[in-house]
mmCIF file of C-alpha atoms in Angstrom:
data_model
loop_
_atom_site.group_PDB
_atom_site.id
_atom_site.type_symbol
_atom_site.label_atom_id
_atom_site.label_comp_id
_atom_site.label_asym_id
_atom_site.label_seq_id
_atom_site.Cartn_x
_atom_site.Cartn_y
_atom_site.Cartn_z
ATOM 1 C CA MET A 113 36.904 14.618 89.020
ATOM 2 C CA LYS A 114 38.426 17.840 90.345
ATOM 3 C CA ALA A 115 38.177 21.187 88.591
ATOM 4 C CA ILE A 116 38.470 24.881 89.376
ATOM 5 C CA ARG A 117 35.035 26.487 89.187
ATOM 6 C CA VAL A 118 33.928 30.108 88.946
ATOM 7 C CA GLU A 119 30.421 30.465 90.380
ATOM 8 C CA GLN A 120 30.365 34.268 90.182
ATOM 9 C CA ILE A 121 32.425 36.992 88.521
ATOM 10 C CA GLY A 122 34.989 38.563 90.819
ATOM 11 C CA GLY A 123 38.524 38.541 92.158
ATOM 12 C CA PRO A 124 40.934 35.617 92.476
ATOM 13 C CA GLU A 125 39.066 34.423 95.566
ATOM 14 C CA VAL A 126 36.162 33.188 93.393
ATOM 15 C CA LEU A 127 38.354 30.365 92.052
ATOM 16 C CA HIS A 128 37.513 27.176 93.969
ATOM 17 C CA LEU A 129 38.649 23.580 93.542
ATOM 18 C CA GLU A 130 35.515 21.439 93.483
ATOM 19 C CA ASP A 131 34.207 17.992 92.647
ATOM 20 C CA VAL A 132 32.472 18.025 89.273
ATOM 21 C CA ALA A 133 30.754 15.418 87.132
ATOM 22 C CA PRO A 134 33.171 13.168 85.263
ATOM 23 C CA ILE A 135 33.749 13.716 81.552
ATOM 24 C CA GLU A 136 31.308 11.892 79.320
ATOM 25 C CA GLU A 137 32.432 9.547 76.564
ATOM 26 C CA PRO A 138 33.867 11.419 73.574
ATOM 27 C CA GLY A 139 31.525 12.069 70.684
ATOM 28 C CA PRO A 140 32.340 11.829 66.971
ATOM 29 C CA GLY A 141 35.648 13.548 66.219
ATOM 30 C CA GLN A 142 36.365 14.148 69.906
ATOM 31 C CA ALA A 143 38.965 12.959 72.396
ATOM 32 C CA VAL A 144 39.098 12.903 76.182
ATOM 33 C CA VAL A 145 42.398 14.279 77.477
ATOM 34 C CA ARG A 146 43.684 13.719 81.010
ATOM 35 C CA VAL A 147 45.210 17.104 81.782
ATOM 36 C CA VAL A 148 48.629 17.019 83.465
ATOM 37 C CA ALA A 149 49.478 20.738 83.322
ATOM 38 C CA ALA A 150 47.540 23.889 82.425
ATOM 39 C CA GLY A 151 48.824 27.273 81.300
ATOM 40 C CA VAL A 152 47.702 30.457 83.072
ATOM 41 C CA ASN A 153 46.955 33.457 80.851
ATOM 42 C CA PHE A 154 45.518 36.969 81.039
ATOM 43 C CA MET A 155 42.522 35.676 79.084
ATOM 44 C CA ASP A 156 41.664 33.497 82.097
ATOM 45 C CA VAL A 157 41.853 36.546 84.356
ATOM 46 C CA GLY A 158 39.639 38.522 81.970
ATOM 47 C CA GLN A 159 36.988 35.806 81.955
ATOM 48 C CA ARG A 160 37.042 35.590 85.748
ATOM 49 C CA ARG A 161 36.706 39.374 86.061
ATOM 50 C CA GLY A 162 34.017 39.594 83.374
ATOM 51 C CA THR A 163 36.161 41.569 80.933
ATOM 52 C CA TYR A 164 35.724 38.701 78.480
ATOM 53 C CA PRO A 165 32.233 37.526 79.466
ATOM 54 C CA ARG A 166 31.441 33.851 79.990
ATOM 55 C CA GLY A 167 28.297 32.420 81.460
ATOM 56 C CA VAL A 168 28.716 31.232 85.045
ATOM 57 C CA PRO A 169 29.432 28.745 86.399
ATOM 58 C CA PHE A 170 32.439 27.740 84.319
ATOM 59 C CA THR A 171 35.858 26.139 84.530
ATOM 60 C CA PRO A 172 38.566 28.576 83.366
ATOM 61 C CA GLY A 173 41.663 27.854 81.322
ATOM 62 C CA ALA A 174 42.132 27.215 77.617
ATOM 63 C CA GLU A 175 45.670 25.838 77.390
ATOM 64 C CA GLY A 176 47.372 22.725 78.646
ATOM 65 C CA ALA A 177 49.006 19.387 78.028
ATOM 66 C CA GLY A 178 48.179 15.828 78.904
ATOM 67 C CA VAL A 179 47.473 12.316 77.673
ATOM 68 C CA VAL A 180 44.653 11.131 75.427
ATOM 69 C CA GLU A 181 42.476 8.671 77.345
ATOM 70 C CA SER A 182 39.834 7.825 74.734
ATOM 71 C CA VAL A 183 38.689 8.893 71.282
ATOM 72 C CA GLY A 184 35.345 9.041 69.548
ATOM 73 C CA GLU A 185 34.332 7.754 66.165
ATOM 74 C CA GLY A 186 36.169 9.474 63.316
ATOM 75 C CA ALA A 187 38.951 10.936 65.491
ATOM 76 C CA THR A 188 41.873 9.696 63.417
ATOM 77 C CA ASN A 189 44.702 12.108 64.238
ATOM 78 C CA VAL A 190 45.143 10.958 67.874
ATOM 79 C CA LYS A 191 44.835 7.691 69.790
ATOM 80 C CA PRO A 192 44.760 6.689 73.468
ATOM 81 C CA SER A 193 48.095 7.219 75.301
ATOM 82 C CA ASP A 194 49.205 9.984 72.901
ATOM 83 C CA ARG A 195 50.869 12.962 74.603
ATOM 84 C CA VAL A 196 49.253 16.188 73.415
ATOM 85 C CA ALA A 197 49.207 19.944 73.968
ATOM 86 C CA PHE A 198 46.373 22.344 73.211
ATOM 87 C CA THR A 199 45.108 25.899 73.302
ATOM 88 C CA GLY A 200 41.714 27.425 72.608
ATOM 89 C CA LEU A 201 39.884 24.537 74.319
ATOM 90 C CA PRO A 202 37.859 25.676 77.361
ATOM 91 C CA GLY A 203 38.062 24.114 80.802
ATOM 92 C CA ALA A 204 41.784 23.393 81.137
ATOM 93 C CA TYR A 205 41.830 24.008 84.924
ATOM 94 C CA ALA A 206 40.522 20.477 85.408
ATOM 95 C CA GLU A 207 41.698 16.891 85.584
ATOM 96 C CA ALA A 208 40.220 16.125 82.159
ATOM 97 C CA ILE A 209 38.630 17.832 79.176
ATOM 98 C CA VAL A 210 36.751 16.681 76.099
ATOM 99 C CA ALA A 211 38.332 18.173 72.983
ATOM 100 C CA ASP A 212 37.910 18.482 69.249
ATOM 101 C CA ALA A 213 40.626 16.025 68.270
ATOM 102 C CA THR A 214 41.728 18.145 65.304
ATOM 103 C CA ARG A 215 42.751 20.922 67.736
ATOM 104 C CA LEU A 216 45.237 18.715 69.618
ATOM 105 C CA ILE A 217 48.957 19.185 69.005
ATOM 106 C CA PRO A 218 51.266 16.155 69.284
ATOM 107 C CA LEU A 219 53.640 16.769 72.197
ATOM 108 C CA PRO A 220 57.173 15.547 71.417
ATOM 109 C CA ASP A 221 58.598 12.967 73.801
ATOM 110 C CA ASP A 222 61.503 15.278 74.661
ATOM 111 C CA PHE A 223 59.097 17.972 75.946
ATOM 112 C CA THR A 224 57.763 17.921 79.508
ATOM 113 C CA PHE A 225 54.054 18.427 80.147
ATOM 114 C CA GLU A 226 54.922 21.772 81.750
ATOM 115 C CA GLN A 227 56.570 22.838 78.484
ATOM 116 C CA GLY A 228 53.525 21.539 76.653
ATOM 117 C CA ALA A 229 51.308 23.779 78.759
ATOM 118 C CA ALA A 230 53.617 26.765 78.328
ATOM 119 C CA PHE A 231 54.209 26.992 74.578
ATOM 120 C CA PRO A 232 50.915 26.744 72.614
ATOM 121 C CA LEU A 233 49.098 30.009 73.329
ATOM 122 C CA GLN A 234 52.086 32.285 73.822
ATOM 123 C CA GLY A 235 54.341 30.546 71.302
ATOM 124 C CA MET A 236 51.804 30.613 68.492
ATOM 125 C CA THR A 237 50.723 34.129 69.446
ATOM 126 C CA ALA A 238 54.349 35.226 69.118
ATOM 127 C CA HIS A 239 54.455 33.458 65.746
ATOM 128 C CA TYR A 240 51.544 35.357 64.221
ATOM 129 C CA LEU A 241 52.514 38.683 65.802
ATOM 130 C CA ILE A 242 55.977 38.394 64.286
ATOM 131 C CA HIS A 243 54.947 37.018 60.876
ATOM 132 C CA GLU A 244 51.576 38.487 59.940
ATOM 133 C CA TYR A 245 51.932 42.279 60.134
ATOM 134 C CA ARG A 246 55.455 43.588 59.629
ATOM 135 C CA LYS A 247 57.974 40.784 59.816
ATOM 136 C CA PRO A 248 61.089 42.171 61.528
ATOM 137 C CA LYS A 249 64.354 42.246 59.650
ATOM 138 C CA ALA A 250 67.912 43.436 60.186
ATOM 139 C CA GLY A 251 67.946 47.179 60.765
ATOM 140 C CA ASP A 252 64.418 47.356 62.204
ATOM 141 C CA PHE A 253 63.678 48.639 65.687
ATOM 142 C CA VAL A 254 61.060 46.549 67.483
ATOM 143 C CA LEU A 255 59.504 47.795 70.734
ATOM 144 C CA ILE A 256 57.973 45.067 72.926
ATOM 145 C CA HIS A 257 56.009 45.946 76.035
ATOM 146 C CA ALA A 258 56.087 43.704 79.130
ATOM 147 C CA ALA A 259 59.252 42.154 77.761
ATOM 148 C CA ALA A 260 59.985 40.073 80.883
ATOM 149 C CA GLY A 261 56.758 38.098 80.787
ATOM 150 C CA GLY A 262 56.271 34.710 79.179
ATOM 151 C CA MET A 263 54.746 36.304 76.103
ATOM 152 C CA GLY A 264 57.175 39.207 75.957
ATOM 153 C CA GLY A 265 60.207 36.977 76.303
ATOM 154 C CA LEU A 266 59.198 34.867 73.309
ATOM 155 C CA LEU A 267 58.581 37.980 71.207
ATOM 156 C CA VAL A 268 61.978 39.402 72.172
ATOM 157 C CA GLN A 269 63.737 36.180 71.172
ATOM 158 C CA TRP A 270 61.909 35.850 67.863
ATOM 159 C CA ALA A 271 62.464 39.457 66.783
ATOM 160 C CA ARG A 272 66.131 39.217 67.739
ATOM 161 C CA HIS A 273 66.438 35.896 65.863
ATOM 162 C CA LEU A 274 65.278 37.697 62.711
ATOM 163 C CA GLY A 275 67.932 40.380 63.135
ATOM 164 C CA ALA A 276 65.943 43.268 64.588
ATOM 165 C CA THR A 277 67.163 45.583 67.351
ATOM 166 C CA VAL A 278 64.806 44.930 70.268
ATOM 167 C CA ILE A 279 63.699 47.519 72.804
ATOM 168 C CA GLY A 280 61.770 46.118 75.767
ATOM 169 C CA THR A 281 59.785 47.791 78.511
ATOM 170 C CA THR A 282 59.479 46.420 82.056
ATOM 171 C CA SER A 283 58.217 47.678 85.411
ATOM 172 C CA THR A 284 61.313 46.872 87.513
ATOM 173 C CA GLU A 285 65.057 46.571 87.139
ATOM 174 C CA GLU A 286 64.820 42.897 88.135
ATOM 175 C CA LYS A 287 62.463 42.289 85.211
ATOM 176 C CA ALA A 288 64.764 44.356 83.001
ATOM 177 C CA ARG A 289 67.509 41.791 83.638
ATOM 178 C CA THR A 290 65.153 39.031 82.502
ATOM 179 C CA ALA A 291 64.343 40.950 79.313
ATOM 180 C CA ARG A 292 68.054 41.452 78.596
ATOM 181 C CA GLU A 293 68.684 37.748 79.110
ATOM 182 C CA ALA A 294 65.986 37.057 76.503
ATOM 183 C CA GLY A 295 67.855 39.240 74.019
ATOM 184 C CA ALA A 296 66.521 42.775 74.391
ATOM 185 C CA GLU A 297 69.414 45.088 73.551
ATOM 186 C CA HIS A 298 67.731 48.057 75.215
ATOM 187 C CA VAL A 299 65.370 47.907 78.183
ATOM 188 C CA ILE A 300 63.285 50.798 79.481
ATOM 189 C CA VAL A 301 61.997 50.608 83.066
ATOM 190 C CA TYR A 302 58.822 52.559 82.412
ATOM 191 C CA THR A 303 58.225 53.305 86.092
ATOM 192 C CA ASP A 304 61.453 55.350 86.105
ATOM 193 C CA GLU A 305 61.708 56.534 82.492
ATOM 194 C CA ASP A 306 59.408 57.823 79.753
ATOM 195 C CA PHE A 307 59.372 55.008 77.213
ATOM 196 C CA VAL A 308 58.488 57.414 74.387
ATOM 197 C CA ALA A 309 61.456 59.697 75.033
ATOM 198 C CA GLU A 310 63.785 56.742 75.565
ATOM 199 C CA THR A 311 62.640 55.011 72.374
ATOM 200 C CA LYS A 312 63.302 58.177 70.372
ATOM 201 C CA ARG A 313 66.701 58.550 72.027
ATOM 202 C CA ILE A 314 67.711 54.948 71.368
ATOM 203 C CA THR A 315 66.582 55.128 67.733
ATOM 204 C CA LYS A 316 68.087 58.605 67.224
ATOM 205 C CA GLY A 317 64.670 60.047 66.477
ATOM 206 C CA HIS A 318 63.601 57.326 64.058
ATOM 207 C CA GLY A 319 61.102 55.606 66.372
ATOM 208 C CA ALA A 320 60.080 51.952 66.490
ATOM 209 C CA ASP A 321 59.256 50.303 63.167
ATOM 210 C CA LEU A 322 57.105 47.729 64.947
ATOM 211 C CA ILE A 323 55.473 48.007 68.369
ATOM 212 C CA ILE A 324 53.865 44.905 69.868
ATOM 213 C CA ASP A 325 51.562 45.840 72.740
ATOM 214 C CA GLY A 326 49.696 43.479 75.051
ATOM 215 C CA VAL A 327 49.295 46.094 77.791
ATOM 216 C CA GLY A 328 46.784 48.468 76.215
ATOM 217 C CA LYS A 329 45.449 51.427 78.170
ATOM 218 C CA SER A 330 48.651 52.606 79.850
ATOM 219 C CA THR A 331 50.859 52.261 76.749
ATOM 220 C CA PHE A 332 48.853 52.797 73.558
ATOM 221 C CA LYS A 333 48.863 56.614 73.645
ATOM 222 C CA GLY A 334 52.646 56.529 73.979
ATOM 223 C CA ASP A 335 52.878 53.980 71.153
ATOM 224 C CA LEU A 336 51.421 56.555 68.777
ATOM 225 C CA GLU A 337 54.269 58.915 69.660
ATOM 226 C CA ALA A 338 57.044 56.313 69.751
ATOM 227 C CA VAL A 339 56.260 54.658 66.401
ATOM 228 C CA ALA A 340 58.329 55.473 63.316
ATOM 229 C CA ILE A 341 57.020 57.029 60.111
ATOM 230 C CA ARG A 342 55.299 54.193 58.222
ATOM 231 C CA GLY A 343 55.591 52.161 61.422
ATOM 232 C CA HIS A 344 53.211 49.470 62.633
ATOM 233 C CA ILE A 345 51.519 49.063 66.036
ATOM 234 C CA VAL A 346 49.898 45.735 66.899
ATOM 235 C CA ILE A 347 47.543 45.468 69.877
ATOM 236 C CA PHE A 348 46.905 41.943 71.111
ATOM 237 C CA GLY A 349 45.938 42.374 74.771
ATOM 238 C CA ALA A 350 44.728 44.714 77.485
ATOM 239 C CA ALA A 351 46.638 43.879 80.667
ATOM 240 C CA SER A 352 46.122 47.443 81.953
ATOM 241 C CA GLY A 353 42.637 47.788 80.469
ATOM 242 C CA PRO A 354 41.315 48.544 76.975
ATOM 243 C CA ALA A 355 43.256 51.188 75.054
ATOM 244 C CA GLU A 356 41.531 54.514 74.439
ATOM 245 C CA GLY A 357 40.250 55.221 70.950
ATOM 246 C CA VAL A 358 42.017 57.245 68.284
ATOM 247 C CA SER A 359 40.699 58.977 65.188
ATOM 248 C CA PRO A 360 41.775 57.124 62.032
ATOM 249 C CA ASN A 361 42.675 60.479 60.493
ATOM 250 C CA ALA A 362 45.270 61.013 63.227
ATOM 251 C CA LEU A 363 47.244 58.163 61.669
ATOM 252 C CA MET A 364 47.606 59.936 58.333
ATOM 253 C CA PRO A 365 50.397 62.500 58.921
ATOM 254 C CA ARG A 366 53.028 59.811 59.702
ATOM 255 C CA ALA A 367 51.382 56.942 57.786
ATOM 256 C CA VAL A 368 51.013 54.803 60.909
ATOM 257 C CA THR A 369 49.288 51.423 60.773
ATOM 258 C CA VAL A 370 47.428 50.085 63.809
ATOM 259 C CA SER A 371 46.257 46.471 63.859
ATOM 260 C CA GLY A 372 44.565 44.176 66.331
ATOM 261 C CA GLY A 373 45.143 40.475 66.694
ATOM 262 C CA SER A 374 43.827 37.419 68.513
ATOM 263 C CA LEU A 375 45.232 33.937 68.153
ATOM 264 C CA GLN A 376 42.001 32.145 67.251
ATOM 265 C CA ASN A 377 41.883 34.066 63.970
ATOM 266 C CA PHE A 378 45.306 32.727 62.991
ATOM 267 C CA ILE A 379 44.802 29.025 63.759
ATOM 268 C CA ARG A 380 41.453 28.550 62.023
ATOM 269 C CA THR A 381 42.496 25.396 60.194
ATOM 270 C CA ARG A 382 44.457 22.382 61.384
ATOM 271 C CA GLU A 383 47.085 23.131 58.740
ATOM 272 C CA GLU A 384 47.664 26.624 60.121
ATOM 273 C CA LEU A 385 47.586 25.371 63.708
ATOM 274 C CA MET A 386 50.271 22.774 62.995
ATOM 275 C CA TRP A 387 52.403 25.186 60.931
ATOM 276 C CA ARG A 388 52.637 27.616 63.821
ATOM 277 C CA ALA A 389 52.992 24.920 66.502
ATOM 278 C CA ASN A 390 55.734 23.109 64.602
ATOM 279 C CA ASP A 391 57.644 26.354 64.015
ATOM 280 C CA VAL A 392 57.556 27.039 67.764
ATOM 281 C CA ILE A 393 58.615 23.478 68.603
ATOM 282 C CA GLU A 394 61.463 23.649 66.097
ATOM 283 C CA GLY A 395 62.674 26.973 67.508
ATOM 284 C CA ILE A 396 62.756 25.453 70.998
ATOM 285 C CA ARG A 397 64.620 22.384 69.739
ATOM 286 C CA GLN A 398 67.186 24.515 67.904
ATOM 287 C CA GLY A 399 67.794 26.442 71.099
ATOM 288 C CA TRP A 400 67.241 30.004 69.892
ATOM 289 C CA LEU A 401 63.729 30.029 71.390
ATOM 290 C CA LYS A 402 63.656 29.295 75.101
ATOM 291 C CA LEU A 403 60.588 28.919 77.301
ATOM 292 C CA ASN A 404 60.754 30.790 80.596
ATOM 293 C CA ILE A 405 58.501 28.947 83.038
ATOM 294 C CA GLY A 406 58.453 31.306 85.999
ATOM 295 C CA ALA A 407 56.527 29.091 88.424
ATOM 296 C CA VAL A 408 54.562 25.850 88.586
ATOM 297 C CA LEU A 409 51.774 25.866 91.172
ATOM 298 C CA PRO A 410 49.326 23.100 92.091
ATOM 299 C CA LEU A 411 45.818 23.387 90.643
ATOM 300 C CA ALA A 412 44.447 24.119 94.118
ATOM 301 C CA GLN A 413 46.463 27.371 94.103
ATOM 302 C CA ALA A 414 44.884 28.774 90.938
ATOM 303 C CA SER A 415 43.717 31.838 92.867
ATOM 304 C CA GLU A 416 47.321 32.580 93.892
ATOM 305 C CA ALA A 417 48.429 32.201 90.277
ATOM 306 C CA HIS A 418 45.844 34.798 89.256
ATOM 307 C CA ARG A 419 46.953 37.166 92.027
ATOM 308 C CA LEU A 420 50.554 36.934 90.857
ATOM 309 C CA LEU A 421 49.592 37.516 87.217
ATOM 310 C CA GLU A 422 47.261 40.436 87.934
ATOM 311 C CA GLY A 423 49.766 42.035 90.271
ATOM 312 C CA ARG A 424 52.469 41.819 87.596
ATOM 313 C CA LYS A 425 54.629 39.884 90.033
ATOM 314 C CA THR A 426 55.533 37.233 87.500
ATOM 315 C CA GLN A 427 58.517 36.681 85.268
ATOM 316 C CA GLY A 428 57.905 34.092 82.623
ATOM 317 C CA LYS A 429 55.007 31.705 82.238
ATOM 318 C CA LEU A 430 52.784 30.475 85.065
ATOM 319 C CA VAL A 431 51.731 26.827 84.898
ATOM 320 C CA LEU A 432 49.313 24.854 87.057
ATOM 321 C CA SER A 433 50.240 21.262 87.902
ATOM 322 C CA VAL A 434 46.929 19.463 87.515
ATOM 323 C CA ALA A 435 48.081 15.894 88.086
ATOM 324 C CA ALA A 436 49.185 16.805 91.608
ATOM 325 C CA SER A 437 46.006 18.721 92.444
ATOM 326 C CA LYS A 438 44.435 16.140 94.787
ATOM 327 C CA GLN A 439 47.571 15.740 96.880
ATOM 328 C CA ALA A 440 48.215 19.512 96.958
ATOM 329 C CA ALA A 441 44.682 20.221 98.142
ATOM 330 C CA GLY A 442 44.871 17.560 100.827
ATOM 331 C CA LEU A 443 42.110 15.602 99.095
ATOM 332 C CA ARG A 444 41.832 11.860 98.596
#
């Protein structure tokens, strides 16, 4: 079968479409999934660059959607021909994966495979970021960095759905329009304006009650100034690099709370996984939560997808079309 392989740590050019050994028969509790679409995430970039170390060689990707081809003994929650989505399962940039069947999410018939590859990681990440720290409510100011991205757009919509006033940051005016379309009432183009000063102006000196930051190094210092008294900052990513440290005692004068989050700690059981996934699916069905799929590229162009993501040239979610990979690569 075909898969993207990383033989050495490096830039996007190290991603190569190769022939690899076919998937073995599923073991007890496992299922083989034919991948139709795979989601592209900053975690994939971090693994390729060595920021999040993985032993080489490896196939990147941890999110996707497809069809169950076979199941092993004891795998009772899925059967062959079931449409499924997944996240947290390594090797998604490939034509098939072997998966723990309990980690597969039933994909509704009214969802496309591209939607199935776009919602699990970012949708459930948005769910825990919104619900687990300081759940936004009417009257709250919520500051969301990178508000035009796939992740940022979902956070903007969810916070707005709960009644909060949303402030988004973006790098360009074009992206600012995308953030406004998602529901951000105020957008700060941080390349032109100081987001700290603008946040204080917008909130009339109050600051942001909740700041959700997946950028890290270039924003965290400003977060500490922009946050309200008794406000909450949540770090869940490092798109610009790891944030610099801060003394815990520096948080005391304004009673600021700083938390860190990663999705795998909030979907540790199947019950929690399905609670979050079903909430995301229901939000999409009701129409108040909309997926923004910015581009769908063939699997053979995974390196281009990484270049776009790293260069912050994306709006919305990037998805790789795996089913079309052979044709796109000119392979037979």
